[in-house]
XYZ file of C-alpha atoms in Angstrom:
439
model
C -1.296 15.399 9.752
C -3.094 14.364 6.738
C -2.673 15.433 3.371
C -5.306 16.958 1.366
C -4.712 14.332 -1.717
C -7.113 14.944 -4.530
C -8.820 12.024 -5.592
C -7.323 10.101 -8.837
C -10.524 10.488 -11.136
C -10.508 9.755 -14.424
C -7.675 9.076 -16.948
C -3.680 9.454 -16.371
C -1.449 9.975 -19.666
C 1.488 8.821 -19.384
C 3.733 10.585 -22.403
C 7.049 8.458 -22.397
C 10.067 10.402 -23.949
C 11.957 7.023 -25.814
C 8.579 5.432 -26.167
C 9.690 3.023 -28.487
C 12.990 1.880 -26.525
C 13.144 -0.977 -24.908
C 12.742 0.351 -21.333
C 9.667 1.914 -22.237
C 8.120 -0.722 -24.643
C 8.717 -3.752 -21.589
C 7.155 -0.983 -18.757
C 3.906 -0.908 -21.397
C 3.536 -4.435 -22.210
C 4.149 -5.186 -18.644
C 1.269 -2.592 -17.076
C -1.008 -3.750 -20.230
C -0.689 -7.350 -19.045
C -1.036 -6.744 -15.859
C -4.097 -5.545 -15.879
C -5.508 -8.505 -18.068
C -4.583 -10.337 -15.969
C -1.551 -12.252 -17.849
C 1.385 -11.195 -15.870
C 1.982 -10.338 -12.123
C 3.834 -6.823 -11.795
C 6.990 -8.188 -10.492
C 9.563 -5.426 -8.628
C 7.101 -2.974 -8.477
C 7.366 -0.926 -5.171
C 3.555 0.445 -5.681
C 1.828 -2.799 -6.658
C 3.595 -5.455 -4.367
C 5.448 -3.594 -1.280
C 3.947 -3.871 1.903
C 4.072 -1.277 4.588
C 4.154 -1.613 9.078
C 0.947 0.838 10.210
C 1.339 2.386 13.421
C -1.231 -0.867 14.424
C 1.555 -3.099 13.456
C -0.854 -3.990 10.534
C 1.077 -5.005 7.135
C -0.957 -3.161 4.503
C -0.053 -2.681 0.439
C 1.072 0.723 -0.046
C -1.661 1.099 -2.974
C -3.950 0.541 -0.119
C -2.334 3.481 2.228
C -2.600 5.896 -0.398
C -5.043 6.876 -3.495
C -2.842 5.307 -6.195
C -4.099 5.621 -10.019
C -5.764 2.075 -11.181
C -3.598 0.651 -13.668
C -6.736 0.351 -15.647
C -6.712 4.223 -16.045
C -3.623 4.633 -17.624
C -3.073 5.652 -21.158
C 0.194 5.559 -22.555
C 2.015 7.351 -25.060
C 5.314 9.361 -26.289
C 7.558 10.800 -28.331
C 10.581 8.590 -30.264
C 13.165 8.999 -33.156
C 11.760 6.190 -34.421
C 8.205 5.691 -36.643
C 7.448 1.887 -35.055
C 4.568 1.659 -32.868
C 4.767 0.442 -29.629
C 4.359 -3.210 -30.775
C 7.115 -3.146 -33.495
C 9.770 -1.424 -31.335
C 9.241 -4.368 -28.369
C 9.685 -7.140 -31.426
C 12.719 -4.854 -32.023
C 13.794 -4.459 -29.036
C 13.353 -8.351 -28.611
C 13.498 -8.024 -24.903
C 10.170 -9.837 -24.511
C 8.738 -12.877 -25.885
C 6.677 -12.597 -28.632
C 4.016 -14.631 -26.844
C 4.284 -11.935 -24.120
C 3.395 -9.326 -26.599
C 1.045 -11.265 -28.076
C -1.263 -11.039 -25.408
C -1.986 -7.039 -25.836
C -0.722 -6.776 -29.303
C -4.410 -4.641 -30.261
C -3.400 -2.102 -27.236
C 0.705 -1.999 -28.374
C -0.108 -1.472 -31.925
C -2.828 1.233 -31.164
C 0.654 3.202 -29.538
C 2.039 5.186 -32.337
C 4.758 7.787 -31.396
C 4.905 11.741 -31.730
C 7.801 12.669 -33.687
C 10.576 13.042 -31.063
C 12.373 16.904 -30.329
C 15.658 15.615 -31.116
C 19.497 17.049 -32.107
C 22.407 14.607 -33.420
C 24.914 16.549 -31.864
C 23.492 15.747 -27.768
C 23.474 11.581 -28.932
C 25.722 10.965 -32.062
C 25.432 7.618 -32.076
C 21.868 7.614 -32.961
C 20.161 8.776 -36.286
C 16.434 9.458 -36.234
C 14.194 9.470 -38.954
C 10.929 10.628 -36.917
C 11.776 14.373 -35.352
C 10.341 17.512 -35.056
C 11.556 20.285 -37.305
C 11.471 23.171 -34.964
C 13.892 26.767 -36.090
C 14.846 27.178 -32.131
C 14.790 25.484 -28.999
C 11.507 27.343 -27.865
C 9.964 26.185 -30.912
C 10.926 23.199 -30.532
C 9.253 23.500 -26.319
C 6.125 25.008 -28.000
C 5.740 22.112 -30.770
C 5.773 20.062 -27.541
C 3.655 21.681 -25.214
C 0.907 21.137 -28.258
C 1.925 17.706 -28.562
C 1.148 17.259 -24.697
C -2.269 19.556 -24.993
C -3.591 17.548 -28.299
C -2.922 14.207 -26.402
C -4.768 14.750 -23.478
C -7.867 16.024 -25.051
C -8.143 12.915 -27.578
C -7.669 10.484 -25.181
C -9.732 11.860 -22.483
C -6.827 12.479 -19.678
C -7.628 14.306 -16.232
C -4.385 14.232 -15.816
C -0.519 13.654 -17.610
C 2.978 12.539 -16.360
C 6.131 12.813 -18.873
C 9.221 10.520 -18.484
C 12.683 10.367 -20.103
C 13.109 6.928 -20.713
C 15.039 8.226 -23.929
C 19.069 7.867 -24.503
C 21.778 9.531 -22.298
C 22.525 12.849 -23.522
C 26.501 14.340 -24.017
C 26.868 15.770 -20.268
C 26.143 19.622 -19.418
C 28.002 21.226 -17.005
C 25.733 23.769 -15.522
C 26.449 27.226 -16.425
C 24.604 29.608 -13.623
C 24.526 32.014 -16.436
C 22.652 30.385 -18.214
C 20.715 27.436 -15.735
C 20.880 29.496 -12.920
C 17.051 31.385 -13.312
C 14.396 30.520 -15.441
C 14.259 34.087 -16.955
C 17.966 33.509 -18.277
C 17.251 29.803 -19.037
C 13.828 31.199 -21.168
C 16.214 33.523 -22.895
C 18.698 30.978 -24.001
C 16.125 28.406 -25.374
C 14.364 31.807 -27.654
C 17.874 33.025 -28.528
C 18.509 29.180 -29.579
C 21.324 28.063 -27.507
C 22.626 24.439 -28.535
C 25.220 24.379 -26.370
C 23.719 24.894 -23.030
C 20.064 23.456 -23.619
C 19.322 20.053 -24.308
C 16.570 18.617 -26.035
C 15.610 16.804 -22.832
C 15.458 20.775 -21.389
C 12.818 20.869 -23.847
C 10.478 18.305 -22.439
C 11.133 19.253 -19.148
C 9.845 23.102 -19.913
C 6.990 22.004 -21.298
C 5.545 19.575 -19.191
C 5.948 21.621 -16.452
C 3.888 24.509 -17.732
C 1.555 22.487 -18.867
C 0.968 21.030 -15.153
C 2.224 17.447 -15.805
C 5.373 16.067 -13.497
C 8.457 15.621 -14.798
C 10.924 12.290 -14.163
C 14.587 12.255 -15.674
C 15.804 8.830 -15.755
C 19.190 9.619 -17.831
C 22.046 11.213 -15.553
C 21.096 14.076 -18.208
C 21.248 17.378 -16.359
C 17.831 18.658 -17.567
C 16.217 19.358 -14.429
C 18.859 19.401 -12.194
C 19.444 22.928 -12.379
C 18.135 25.707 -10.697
C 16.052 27.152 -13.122
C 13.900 24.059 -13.577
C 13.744 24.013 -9.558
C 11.926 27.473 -10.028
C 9.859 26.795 -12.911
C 8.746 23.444 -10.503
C 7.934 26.183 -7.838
C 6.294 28.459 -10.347
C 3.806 25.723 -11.707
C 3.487 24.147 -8.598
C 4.757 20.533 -10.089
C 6.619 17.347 -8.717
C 10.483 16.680 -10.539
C 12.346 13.805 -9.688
C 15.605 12.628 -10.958
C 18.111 11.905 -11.845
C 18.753 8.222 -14.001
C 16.889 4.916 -12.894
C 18.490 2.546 -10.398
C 18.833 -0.705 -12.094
C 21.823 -3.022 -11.714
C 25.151 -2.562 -10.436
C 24.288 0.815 -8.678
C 21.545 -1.084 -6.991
C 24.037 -3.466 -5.843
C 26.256 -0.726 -4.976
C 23.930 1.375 -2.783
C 22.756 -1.616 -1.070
C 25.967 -3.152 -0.089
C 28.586 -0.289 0.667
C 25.777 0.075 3.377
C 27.237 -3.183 5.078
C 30.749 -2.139 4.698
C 29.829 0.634 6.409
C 27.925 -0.889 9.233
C 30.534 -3.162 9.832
C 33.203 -0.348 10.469
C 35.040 -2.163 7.760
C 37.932 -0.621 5.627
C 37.821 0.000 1.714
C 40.903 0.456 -0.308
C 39.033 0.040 -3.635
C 35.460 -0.374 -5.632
C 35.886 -1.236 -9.120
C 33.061 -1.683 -11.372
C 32.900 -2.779 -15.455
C 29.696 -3.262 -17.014
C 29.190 -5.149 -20.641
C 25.785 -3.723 -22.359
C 24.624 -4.083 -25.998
C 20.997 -2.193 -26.268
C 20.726 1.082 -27.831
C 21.819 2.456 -24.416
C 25.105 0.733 -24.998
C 25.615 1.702 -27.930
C 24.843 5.323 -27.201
C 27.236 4.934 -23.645
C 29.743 4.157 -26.457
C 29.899 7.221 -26.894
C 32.861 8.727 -24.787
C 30.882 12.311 -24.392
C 28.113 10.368 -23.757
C 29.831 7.961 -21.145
C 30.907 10.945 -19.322
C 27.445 11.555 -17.742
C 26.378 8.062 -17.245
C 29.871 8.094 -15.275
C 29.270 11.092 -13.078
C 26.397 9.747 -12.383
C 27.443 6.339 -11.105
C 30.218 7.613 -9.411
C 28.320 9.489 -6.887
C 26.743 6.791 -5.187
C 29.982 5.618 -2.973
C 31.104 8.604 -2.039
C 27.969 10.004 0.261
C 27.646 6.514 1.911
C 31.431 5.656 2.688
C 33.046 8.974 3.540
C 36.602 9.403 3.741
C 36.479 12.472 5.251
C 34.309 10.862 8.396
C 36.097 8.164 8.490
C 39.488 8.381 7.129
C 41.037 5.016 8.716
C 38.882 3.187 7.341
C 38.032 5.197 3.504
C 40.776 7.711 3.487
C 43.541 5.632 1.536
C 43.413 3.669 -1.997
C 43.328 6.422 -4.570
C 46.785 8.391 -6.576
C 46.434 11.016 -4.218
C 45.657 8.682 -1.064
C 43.198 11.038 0.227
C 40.607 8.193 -0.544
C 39.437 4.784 -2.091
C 39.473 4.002 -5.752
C 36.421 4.270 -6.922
C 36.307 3.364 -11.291
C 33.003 2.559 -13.281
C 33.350 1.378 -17.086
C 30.133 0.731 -19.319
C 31.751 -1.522 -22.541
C 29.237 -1.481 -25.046
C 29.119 -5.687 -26.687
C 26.247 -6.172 -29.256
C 25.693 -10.086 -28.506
C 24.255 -9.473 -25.259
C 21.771 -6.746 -26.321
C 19.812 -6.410 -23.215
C 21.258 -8.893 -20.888
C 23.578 -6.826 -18.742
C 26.102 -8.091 -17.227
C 28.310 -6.499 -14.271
C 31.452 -7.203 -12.335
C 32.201 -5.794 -9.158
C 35.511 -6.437 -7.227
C 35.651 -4.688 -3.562
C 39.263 -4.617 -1.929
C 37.925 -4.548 1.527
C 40.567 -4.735 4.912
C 39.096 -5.376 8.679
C 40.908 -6.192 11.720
C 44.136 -4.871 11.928
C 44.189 -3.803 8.421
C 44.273 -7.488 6.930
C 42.773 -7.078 3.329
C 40.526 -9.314 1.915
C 38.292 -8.828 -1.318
C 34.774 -9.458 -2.235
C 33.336 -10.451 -6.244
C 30.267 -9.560 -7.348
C 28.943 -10.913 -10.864
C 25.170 -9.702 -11.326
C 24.171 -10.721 -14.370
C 20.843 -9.274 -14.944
C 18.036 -7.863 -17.407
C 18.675 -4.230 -17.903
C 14.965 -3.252 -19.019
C 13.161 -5.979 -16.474
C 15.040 -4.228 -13.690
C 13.873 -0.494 -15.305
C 10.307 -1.247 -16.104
C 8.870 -1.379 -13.262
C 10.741 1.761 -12.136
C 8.788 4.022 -14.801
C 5.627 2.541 -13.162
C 6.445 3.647 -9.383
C 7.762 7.109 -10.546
C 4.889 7.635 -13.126
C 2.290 6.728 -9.822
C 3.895 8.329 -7.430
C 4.918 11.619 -9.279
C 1.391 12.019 -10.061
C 0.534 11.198 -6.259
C 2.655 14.184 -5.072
C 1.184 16.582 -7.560
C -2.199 15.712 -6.522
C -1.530 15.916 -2.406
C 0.034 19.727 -3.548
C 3.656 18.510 -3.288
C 6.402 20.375 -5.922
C 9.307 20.751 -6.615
C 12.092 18.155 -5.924
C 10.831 14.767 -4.502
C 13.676 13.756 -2.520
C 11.485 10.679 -1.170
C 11.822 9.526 -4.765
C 15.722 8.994 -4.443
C 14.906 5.293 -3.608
C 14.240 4.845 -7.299
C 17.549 7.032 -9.276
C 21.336 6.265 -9.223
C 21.902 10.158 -8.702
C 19.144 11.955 -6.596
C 18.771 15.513 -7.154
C 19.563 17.681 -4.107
C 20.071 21.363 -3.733
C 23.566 21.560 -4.154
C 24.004 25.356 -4.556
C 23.391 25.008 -0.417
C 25.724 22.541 0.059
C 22.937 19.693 0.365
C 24.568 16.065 0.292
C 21.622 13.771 -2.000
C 21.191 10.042 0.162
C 22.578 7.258 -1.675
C 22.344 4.554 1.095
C 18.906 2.366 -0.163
C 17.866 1.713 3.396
C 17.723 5.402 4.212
C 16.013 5.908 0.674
C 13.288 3.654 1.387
C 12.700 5.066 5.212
C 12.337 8.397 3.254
C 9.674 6.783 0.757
C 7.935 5.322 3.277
C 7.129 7.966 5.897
C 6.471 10.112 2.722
C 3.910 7.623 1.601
C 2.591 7.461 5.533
C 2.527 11.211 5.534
C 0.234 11.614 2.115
C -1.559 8.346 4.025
C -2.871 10.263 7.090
C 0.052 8.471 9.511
C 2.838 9.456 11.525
C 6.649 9.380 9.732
C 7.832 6.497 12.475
C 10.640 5.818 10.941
C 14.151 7.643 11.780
C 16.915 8.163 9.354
C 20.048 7.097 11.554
């Protein structure tokens, strides 16, 4: 059955937490060109994917569903740092400067908010533009004015907010605390560092003041249950957590044909060199701890030992399963060129081993941009066909995906089923039948 989907009149804001990072500065100059016409937008799911109709007709997925025009989007954010959006790309020096060149006018007209910040959740990192609030709801009502005064100046029907910001030190959650919204309200007004991030912050207030939220750190921020019920309370879309870029995309895409193949694994180890900011922030060993949870949890809900313990039930200390290790090393020289190694210890018939080498090296904010544009559309899609809360058909997109786990709920890592799910979603909100099974 169809969807009620409001049409997408008028302008979309799209408030980028870490506007002037390099993630979020190549995502802008990409959607700006674009739209001039001096770039095609390259690994974008929303722009360039193709669909099957129940006709057998191919159609673009913008054409299935009302998509914003990417000549309707106005950008903007909070950062640490002063540099507008033009400065922080020639800073970033991700991009040519020719590339920039081209919609210099629009990137310089991009001047950040002052950021709601703390030192103590990213040490590594020093800002010099940030918000002087007494308490953490201060700090949520500073922001919540922020997100007011920027849609009425630049004319917005409608906002988004994204974390494209840093990886914050990891929170374990604390049902004490995380577990309702009442006790979660109570700890930001009673000022609790400890248990609520800055990122907390931005979630709280772009939720009540009806804008989807999209965490793409492995911070906890909305993965907790008292975000789930403000979502419910305000009727908004979250999705999270931590963009799928590199190895994880490898990962999630290959264990699948390990698995398909009935084929044994004895161990998955992964090393990463990086030398952005996000490097040097995953430097960081608190830090590194939630980038790590994070990218751990992709194996383990694709190749289950406990399903299949012949074939994933041996490798580790304990031999109850494969070893599964992730390192990030941060290297300055290679700024944003990221490069990974994977090496699989795989056995098949009769339990001969072989191994398999994977060396992917790749552009960490080419493979992310286009990312922030698919969540940004399609977050604001589900809010205006009435969907809310967690969008698990946005899993396609995020190394973790959030997932009720107070009820036991296991979150889909395997990319094929994460793309069925986006797809009869998007057929769904289209007026079409979900023909598509998740096997």
């Amino acid at each position: 059955m169809k969807q009620e989907i409001k049409p997408a009149t008028g302008r979309l804001g799209v408030l980028v937490v870490g506007v002037g990072g390099a993630v979020a500065t190549t995502m802008i100059v990409g959607t700006l060109a674009s739209r001039k016409g001096l770039a095609k937008p390259i690994g974008s799911i929303t722009q360039l994917a193709t669909m099957r109709m129940e006709n057998n007709e191919e159609k673009l997925i913008k054409d299935v569903v009302p998509l914003t025009n990417l000549e309707d989007i106005v950008f903007g954010g909070w950062d640490i740092f002063p540099d507008n959006a033009y400065e922080a790309a020639m800073y970033a020096e991700v991009l040519k400067e020719k590339d920039l060149n081209g919609v210099k006018e629009e990137l310089e007209a991009i001047k950040p908010m002052p950021a709601a910040f703390d030192h103590n959740w990213a040490k590594r990192l020093n800002g010099t533009h940030v918000k002087k609030a007494a308490t953490r709801w201060e700090m949520v009502e500073q922001l919540r004015q922020d997100i007011r005064d920027f849609k009425e100046k630049n004319g917005c029907a409608r906002i988004v907010v994204i974390w494209a910001a840093s990886t914050e030190i990891y929170v374990p959650v604390d049902m004490e605390i995380h577990g309702t919204l009442a006790a979660l309200e109570a700890a930001m007004k009673a000022d609790d560092r400890q248990h609520v991030a800055p990122s907390m912050c931005y979630a709280y207030a772009a939720l009540t003041e009806g804008a989807p939220f999209i965490m793409g750190a492995p911070n906890t921020t909305v993965d907790i249950p008292a975000m789930w019920e403000l979502a419910e309370k305000t009727k908004m879309p979250i999705a999270g957590k931590d963009f799928k870029t590199g190895q994880t995309l490898v990962k999630s895409g290959f264990a699948p044909i390990i698995g398909t193949r009935c084929l044994g694994l004895n161990g998955w180890f992964s090393t990463n060199i990086l030398g952005n900011r996000d490097g040097l922030v995953l430097d960081e060993p608190a830090n590194f701890h939630t980038k790590e949870v994070s990218k751990l949890s992709t194996l383990e809900t694709i190749l289950k030992p406990e399903a299949q313990p012949d074939l994933y039930g041996h490798g580790n200390d304990e031999d109850t399963q494969y070893y599964h290790k992730v390192r990030i090393n941060y290297y300055p020289p290679r700024n944003d060129n990221k490069e990974g190694w994977d090496n699989i210890d795989i056995f098949g018939w009769m339990g001969y081993p072989m191994q398999i080498k994977i060396n992917f090296l790749c552009r960490d904010s080419i493979l992310a941009a286009p990312l922030l544009l698919d969540l940004t559309l399609l977050s604001d899609l589900a809010a205006r066909a009435g969907r809310f809360g967690t969008q698990r058909f946005l899993s396609f997109f995020l190394k973790a995906p959030m997932h009720d786990y107070t009820k036991g709920e296991e979150p889909v890592n395997h990319l094929y089923q994460q793309y069925t799910m986006l797809k009869n979603a998007i057929r769904e909100m289209g007026g079409y039948e979900a023909d598509e099974e998740i096997d």
